[in-house]
Structures are given as C-alpha cells and as structure tokens.
C-alpha cells in the first residue's frame, strides 16, 4: 500500500481564494487539495488532506497519525506562531514533518518570523503560493525514500 501523508491546514485557510489574494494568491483550498492529491499519486503517496480552524482538532489529527500515516505536511496558519500544543503533538508522534506556508513568512511582520512548528520539522517550504504544497509533497517523497524509520524518529 502507498505511504499516507497527512496534509494539515490550520485556521482561515478555508478562506483561500478570497482571503488577502495579494498575499495568498487566488487558488482555493479545494484546488490546492486537487493538486496535492495528484502530485502525491505521481510520487507513489496517498494524501489525506484536511483543514480545521480549531487547535484541538489539529492536535487530535496529529495524534491519530501515529500508526495511520507515514509523514505529516502542515500549514498551521497563525498557530505556527503561537501553538506549543501543536509542536508537542508533532514531536510526540515522531513522524517526519514538513512545514508549509503559501507566503514567505520571513518577508512579513516580525511576529511571523518565529515558528514553533519548525522545531519539529525536517524542513520548511514557504513563499511559493499553492506550489509550496506541491514542493512539500516532492520533499516528503524524497524524505520517506531516503531514510529508515529509525533514522527519521531521531531527527
Ligand atoms: C500562512 C502564514 C501565517 O503567518 C498566517 O497566519 C496564515 C497563513 C501562510 O500559508 O502563508 O494563516 O501560514
């Protein structure tokens, strides 16, 4: 069976398409989901794509990934900059994590320059709009192929 990658989206990402298009572009979350699912298939992966505005729901999904997914791609939205709970959950499950942002968070306000998620992540893709997610799928395929479960757990 193809490895499953949980692709998580945090608060306000359900508004993509109409939300500050000059920053986030005009792609909707549904169109990003379609692109991600296609690229995942091309890379021999299965994408399980979800969005929630609620921190506790994201934490629950991350906890549930243990035993059901082989990797996590996450755009935690504003929780990136605030959530120790999401960081703790990511560290608890010990799966490879790739952090994604549509915008280049380092070109924006100072409060967006710090990410709790990065502490748990193999790497970060940001600034390429919807393409950030596609690049993250490629990076996850590479990560899952190039490391053993034991090595990944110790990153
Ligand atoms: C974002 C960047 C965050 O700072 C912001 O709070 C978001 C979206 C991005 O994808 O660029 O909601 O994660």
PDB file of C-alpha atoms and ligand atoms in Angstrom:
ATOM      1  CA  UNK A   1       0.000   0.000   0.000  1.00  0.00           C
ATOM      2  CA  UNK A   2       1.223   3.528  -0.776  1.00  0.00           C
ATOM      3  CA  UNK A   3       2.510   5.501   2.249  1.00  0.00           C
ATOM      4  CA  UNK A   4      -0.052   8.005   3.556  1.00  0.00           C
ATOM      5  CA  UNK A   5       0.855  11.640   4.129  1.00  0.00           C
ATOM      6  CA  UNK A   6      -1.412  13.665   6.363  1.00  0.00           C
ATOM      7  CA  UNK A   7      -1.671  17.200   4.914  1.00  0.00           C
ATOM      8  CA  UNK A   8      -2.997  19.544   7.590  1.00  0.00           C
ATOM      9  CA  UNK A   9      -4.255  23.083   7.179  1.00  0.00           C
ATOM     10  CA  UNK A  10      -4.951  25.435  10.065  1.00  0.00           C
ATOM     11  CA  UNK A  11      -7.201  28.438  10.707  1.00  0.00           C
ATOM     12  CA  UNK A  12      -8.509  30.681   7.923  1.00  0.00           C
ATOM     13  CA  UNK A  13      -7.032  28.547   5.160  1.00  0.00           C
ATOM     14  CA  UNK A  14     -10.628  27.556   4.301  1.00  0.00           C
ATOM     15  CA  UNK A  15     -10.962  31.155   3.044  1.00  0.00           C
ATOM     16  CA  UNK A  16      -8.230  30.846   0.418  1.00  0.00           C
ATOM     17  CA  UNK A  17      -9.257  32.282  -2.915  1.00  0.00           C
ATOM     18  CA  UNK A  18     -10.863  35.350  -1.337  1.00  0.00           C
ATOM     19  CA  UNK A  19      -8.569  35.901   1.667  1.00  0.00           C
ATOM     20  CA  UNK A  20      -5.984  38.648   1.019  1.00  0.00           C
ATOM     21  CA  UNK A  21      -5.292  37.383  -2.531  1.00  0.00           C
ATOM     22  CA  UNK A  22      -2.366  39.812  -2.888  1.00  0.00           C
ATOM     23  CA  UNK A  23      -0.606  37.749  -0.170  1.00  0.00           C
ATOM     24  CA  UNK A  24      -2.038  34.245  -0.551  1.00  0.00           C
ATOM     25  CA  UNK A  25      -2.994  34.118  -4.247  1.00  0.00           C
ATOM     26  CA  UNK A  26      -6.322  33.160  -5.776  1.00  0.00           C
ATOM     27  CA  UNK A  27      -6.135  29.357  -5.521  1.00  0.00           C
ATOM     28  CA  UNK A  28      -8.847  27.890  -3.306  1.00  0.00           C
ATOM     29  CA  UNK A  29      -8.132  25.196  -0.722  1.00  0.00           C
ATOM     30  CA  UNK A  30     -10.115  22.748  -2.886  1.00  0.00           C
ATOM     31  CA  UNK A  31      -7.894  23.441  -5.892  1.00  0.00           C
ATOM     32  CA  UNK A  32      -4.788  23.027  -3.703  1.00  0.00           C
ATOM     33  CA  UNK A  33      -6.209  19.733  -2.429  1.00  0.00           C
ATOM     34  CA  UNK A  34      -6.646  18.507  -6.022  1.00  0.00           C
ATOM     35  CA  UNK A  35      -3.063  19.492  -6.928  1.00  0.00           C
ATOM     36  CA  UNK A  36      -1.686  17.838  -3.792  1.00  0.00           C
ATOM     37  CA  UNK A  37      -3.620  14.608  -4.383  1.00  0.00           C
ATOM     38  CA  UNK A  38      -2.424  14.416  -7.981  1.00  0.00           C
ATOM     39  CA  UNK A  39       1.223  15.067  -7.118  1.00  0.00           C
ATOM     40  CA  UNK A  40       1.070  12.592  -4.231  1.00  0.00           C
ATOM     41  CA  UNK A  41      -0.213   9.883  -6.609  1.00  0.00           C
ATOM     42  CA  UNK A  42       2.572  10.692  -9.068  1.00  0.00           C
ATOM     43  CA  UNK A  43       5.076  10.243  -6.239  1.00  0.00           C
ATOM     44  CA  UNK A  44       3.586   6.970  -5.019  1.00  0.00           C
ATOM     45  CA  UNK A  45       1.973   8.543  -1.951  1.00  0.00           C
ATOM     46  CA  UNK A  46      -1.595   8.921  -0.724  1.00  0.00           C
ATOM     47  CA  UNK A  47      -2.518  12.400   0.573  1.00  0.00           C
ATOM     48  CA  UNK A  48      -5.041  12.717   3.401  1.00  0.00           C
ATOM     49  CA  UNK A  49      -5.866  16.443   3.138  1.00  0.00           C
ATOM     50  CA  UNK A  50      -7.703  18.238   5.979  1.00  0.00           C
ATOM     51  CA  UNK A  51      -8.430  21.731   7.309  1.00  0.00           C
ATOM     52  CA  UNK A  52      -9.616  22.963  10.701  1.00  0.00           C
ATOM     53  CA  UNK A  53      -9.936  26.306  12.428  1.00  0.00           C
ATOM     54  CA  UNK A  54      -9.661  24.565  15.819  1.00  0.00           C
ATOM     55  CA  UNK A  55      -6.329  23.899  17.533  1.00  0.00           C
ATOM     56  CA  UNK A  56      -7.675  20.874  19.447  1.00  0.00           C
ATOM     57  CA  UNK A  57      -8.862  19.252  16.218  1.00  0.00           C
ATOM     58  CA  UNK A  58      -5.435  19.673  14.606  1.00  0.00           C
ATOM     59  CA  UNK A  59      -3.803  18.195  17.734  1.00  0.00           C
ATOM     60  CA  UNK A  60      -6.225  15.234  17.591  1.00  0.00           C
ATOM     61  CA  UNK A  61      -5.465  14.588  13.924  1.00  0.00           C
ATOM     62  CA  UNK A  62      -1.711  14.706  14.582  1.00  0.00           C
ATOM     63  CA  UNK A  63      -2.081  12.230  17.460  1.00  0.00           C
ATOM     64  CA  UNK A  64      -4.165   9.986  15.190  1.00  0.00           C
ATOM     65  CA  UNK A  65      -1.413   9.936  12.557  1.00  0.00           C
ATOM     66  CA  UNK A  66       0.625   7.556  14.694  1.00  0.00           C
ATOM     67  CA  UNK A  67       0.104   4.179  13.064  1.00  0.00           C
ATOM     68  CA  UNK A  68      -2.048   5.516  10.196  1.00  0.00           C
ATOM     69  CA  UNK A  69       0.297   7.915   8.325  1.00  0.00           C
ATOM     70  CA  UNK A  70       3.980   7.853   7.450  1.00  0.00           C
ATOM     71  CA  UNK A  71       4.525  11.628   7.307  1.00  0.00           C
ATOM     72  CA  UNK A  72       2.869  14.981   8.047  1.00  0.00           C
ATOM     73  CA  UNK A  73       2.824  18.126   5.919  1.00  0.00           C
ATOM     74  CA  UNK A  74       1.430  21.055   7.864  1.00  0.00           C
ATOM     75  CA  UNK A  75       0.443  24.644   7.219  1.00  0.00           C
ATOM     76  CA  UNK A  76      -0.671  25.557  10.721  1.00  0.00           C
ATOM     77  CA  UNK A  77      -1.666  29.098   9.672  1.00  0.00           C
ATOM     78  CA  UNK A  78      -1.487  31.505  12.625  1.00  0.00           C
ATOM     79  CA  UNK A  79      -0.983  28.585  15.055  1.00  0.00           C
ATOM     80  CA  UNK A  80       2.503  28.333  13.538  1.00  0.00           C
ATOM     81  CA  UNK A  81       3.457  31.345  15.615  1.00  0.00           C
ATOM     82  CA  UNK A  82       1.577  30.510  18.829  1.00  0.00           C
ATOM     83  CA  UNK A  83       0.998  26.808  19.370  1.00  0.00           C
ATOM     84  CA  UNK A  84       3.228  24.852  21.720  1.00  0.00           C
ATOM     85  CA  UNK A  85       0.396  22.261  21.764  1.00  0.00           C
ATOM     86  CA  UNK A  86       0.794  21.549  18.040  1.00  0.00           C
ATOM     87  CA  UNK A  87       4.594  21.389  18.399  1.00  0.00           C
ATOM     88  CA  UNK A  88       4.251  18.933  21.298  1.00  0.00           C
ATOM     89  CA  UNK A  89       1.848  16.747  19.289  1.00  0.00           C
ATOM     90  CA  UNK A  90       4.206  16.695  16.282  1.00  0.00           C
ATOM     91  CA  UNK A  91       7.134  15.747  18.499  1.00  0.00           C
ATOM     92  CA  UNK A  92       5.075  13.094  20.282  1.00  0.00           C
ATOM     93  CA  UNK A  93       4.176  11.184  17.117  1.00  0.00           C
ATOM     94  CA  UNK A  94       7.762  11.206  15.826  1.00  0.00           C
ATOM     95  CA  UNK A  95       6.840  11.153  12.109  1.00  0.00           C
ATOM     96  CA  UNK A  96       8.739  13.220   9.533  1.00  0.00           C
ATOM     97  CA  UNK A  97       7.142  16.682   9.341  1.00  0.00           C
ATOM     98  CA  UNK A  98       7.398  19.239   6.541  1.00  0.00           C
ATOM     99  CA  UNK A  99       6.194  22.763   7.290  1.00  0.00           C
ATOM    100  CA  UNK A 100       4.468  24.715   4.527  1.00  0.00           C
ATOM    101  CA  UNK A 101       3.394  28.313   4.043  1.00  0.00           C
ATOM    102  CA  UNK A 102       1.918  29.981   0.994  1.00  0.00           C
ATOM    103  CA  UNK A 103       3.599  33.290   1.801  1.00  0.00           C
ATOM    104  CA  UNK A 104       7.243  33.936   2.649  1.00  0.00           C
ATOM    105  CA  UNK A 105       6.755  34.422   6.384  1.00  0.00           C
ATOM    106  CA  UNK A 106      10.248  35.950   6.700  1.00  0.00           C
ATOM    107  CA  UNK A 107       9.332  38.877   4.425  1.00  0.00           C
ATOM    108  CA  UNK A 108       6.326  39.713   6.553  1.00  0.00           C
ATOM    109  CA  UNK A 109       5.658  41.109  10.054  1.00  0.00           C
ATOM    110  CA  UNK A 110       8.196  40.228  12.776  1.00  0.00           C
ATOM    111  CA  UNK A 111       5.662  38.113  14.695  1.00  0.00           C
ATOM    112  CA  UNK A 112       5.503  35.725  11.717  1.00  0.00           C
ATOM    113  CA  UNK A 113       9.275  35.129  11.752  1.00  0.00           C
ATOM    114  CA  UNK A 114       9.114  32.651  14.624  1.00  0.00           C
ATOM    115  CA  UNK A 115       7.612  29.208  14.041  1.00  0.00           C
ATOM    116  CA  UNK A 116       7.010  26.630  16.769  1.00  0.00           C
ATOM    117  CA  UNK A 117       6.379  24.061  14.010  1.00  0.00           C
ATOM    118  CA  UNK A 118       9.942  24.401  12.637  1.00  0.00           C
ATOM    119  CA  UNK A 119      11.370  22.816  15.790  1.00  0.00           C
ATOM    120  CA  UNK A 120       9.660  19.537  14.766  1.00  0.00           C
ATOM    121  CA  UNK A 121      10.175  19.834  11.009  1.00  0.00           C
ATOM    122  CA  UNK A 122      12.657  18.148   8.677  1.00  0.00           C
ATOM    123  CA  UNK A 123      12.342  21.289   6.538  1.00  0.00           C
ATOM    124  CA  UNK A 124      10.222  24.246   5.505  1.00  0.00           C
ATOM    125  CA  UNK A 125       8.774  25.340   2.146  1.00  0.00           C
ATOM    126  CA  UNK A 126       7.375  28.878   2.017  1.00  0.00           C
ATOM    127  CA  UNK A 127       6.731  31.703  -0.399  1.00  0.00           C
ATOM    128  CA  UNK A 128       5.575  29.819  -3.494  1.00  0.00           C
ATOM    129  CA  UNK A 129       1.811  30.000  -3.027  1.00  0.00           C
ATOM    130  CA  UNK A 130      -0.006  26.748  -3.816  1.00  0.00           C
ATOM    131  CA  UNK A 131       3.233  25.441  -5.313  1.00  0.00           C
ATOM    132  CA  UNK A 132       4.698  25.302  -1.762  1.00  0.00           C
ATOM    133  CA  UNK A 133       2.428  22.298  -1.118  1.00  0.00           C
ATOM    134  CA  UNK A 134       3.462  20.520  -4.320  1.00  0.00           C
ATOM    135  CA  UNK A 135       7.135  21.064  -3.465  1.00  0.00           C
ATOM    136  CA  UNK A 136       6.443  19.706   0.028  1.00  0.00           C
ATOM    137  CA  UNK A 137       4.983  16.505  -1.480  1.00  0.00           C
ATOM    138  CA  UNK A 138       8.181  16.085  -3.535  1.00  0.00           C
ATOM    139  CA  UNK A 139      10.265  16.710  -0.402  1.00  0.00           C
ATOM    140  CA  UNK A 140       8.207  14.189   1.582  1.00  0.00           C
ATOM    141  CA  UNK A 141       8.587  11.541  -1.128  1.00  0.00           C
ATOM    142  CA  UNK A 142      12.349  12.117  -1.014  1.00  0.00           C
ATOM    143  CA  UNK A 143      12.432  12.039   2.808  1.00  0.00           C
ATOM    144  CA  UNK A 144      10.430   8.806   3.029  1.00  0.00           C
ATOM    145  CA  UNK A 145      12.622   7.109   0.409  1.00  0.00           C
ATOM    146  CA  UNK A 146      15.959   8.268   1.757  1.00  0.00           C
ATOM    147  CA  UNK A 147      15.671   7.486   5.446  1.00  0.00           C
ATOM    148  CA  UNK A 148      14.850   4.456   7.523  1.00  0.00           C
ATOM    149  CA  UNK A 149      12.085   4.713  10.161  1.00  0.00           C
ATOM    150  CA  UNK A 150      14.727   4.549  12.897  1.00  0.00           C
ATOM    151  CA  UNK A 151      16.686   7.497  11.474  1.00  0.00           C
ATOM    152  CA  UNK A 152      13.518   9.547  10.923  1.00  0.00           C
ATOM    153  CA  UNK A 153      12.410   9.081  14.502  1.00  0.00           C
ATOM    154  CA  UNK A 154      15.677  10.590  15.748  1.00  0.00           C
ATOM    155  CA  UNK A 155      15.623  13.753  13.632  1.00  0.00           C
TER     156      UNK A 155
HETATM  157  C1  LIG B   1       0.432  31.248   6.490  1.00  0.00           C
HETATM  158  C2  LIG B   1       1.293  32.335   7.149  1.00  0.00           C
HETATM  159  C3  LIG B   1       0.800  32.630   8.554  1.00  0.00           C
HETATM  160  O1  LIG B   1       1.583  33.657   9.146  1.00  0.00           O
HETATM  161  C4  LIG B   1      -0.649  33.089   8.532  1.00  0.00           C
HETATM  162  O2  LIG B   1      -1.127  33.275   9.853  1.00  0.00           O
HETATM  163  C5  LIG B   1      -1.528  32.165   7.765  1.00  0.00           C
HETATM  164  C6  LIG B   1      -1.036  31.600   6.504  1.00  0.00           C
HETATM  165  C7  LIG B   1       0.838  31.015   5.019  1.00  0.00           C
HETATM  166  O3  LIG B   1       0.464  29.964   4.486  1.00  0.00           O
HETATM  167  O4  LIG B   1       1.477  31.861   4.396  1.00  0.00           O
HETATM  168  O5  LIG B   1      -2.681  31.932   8.131  1.00  0.00           O
HETATM  169  O6  LIG B   1       0.646  30.034   7.183  1.00  0.00           O
END
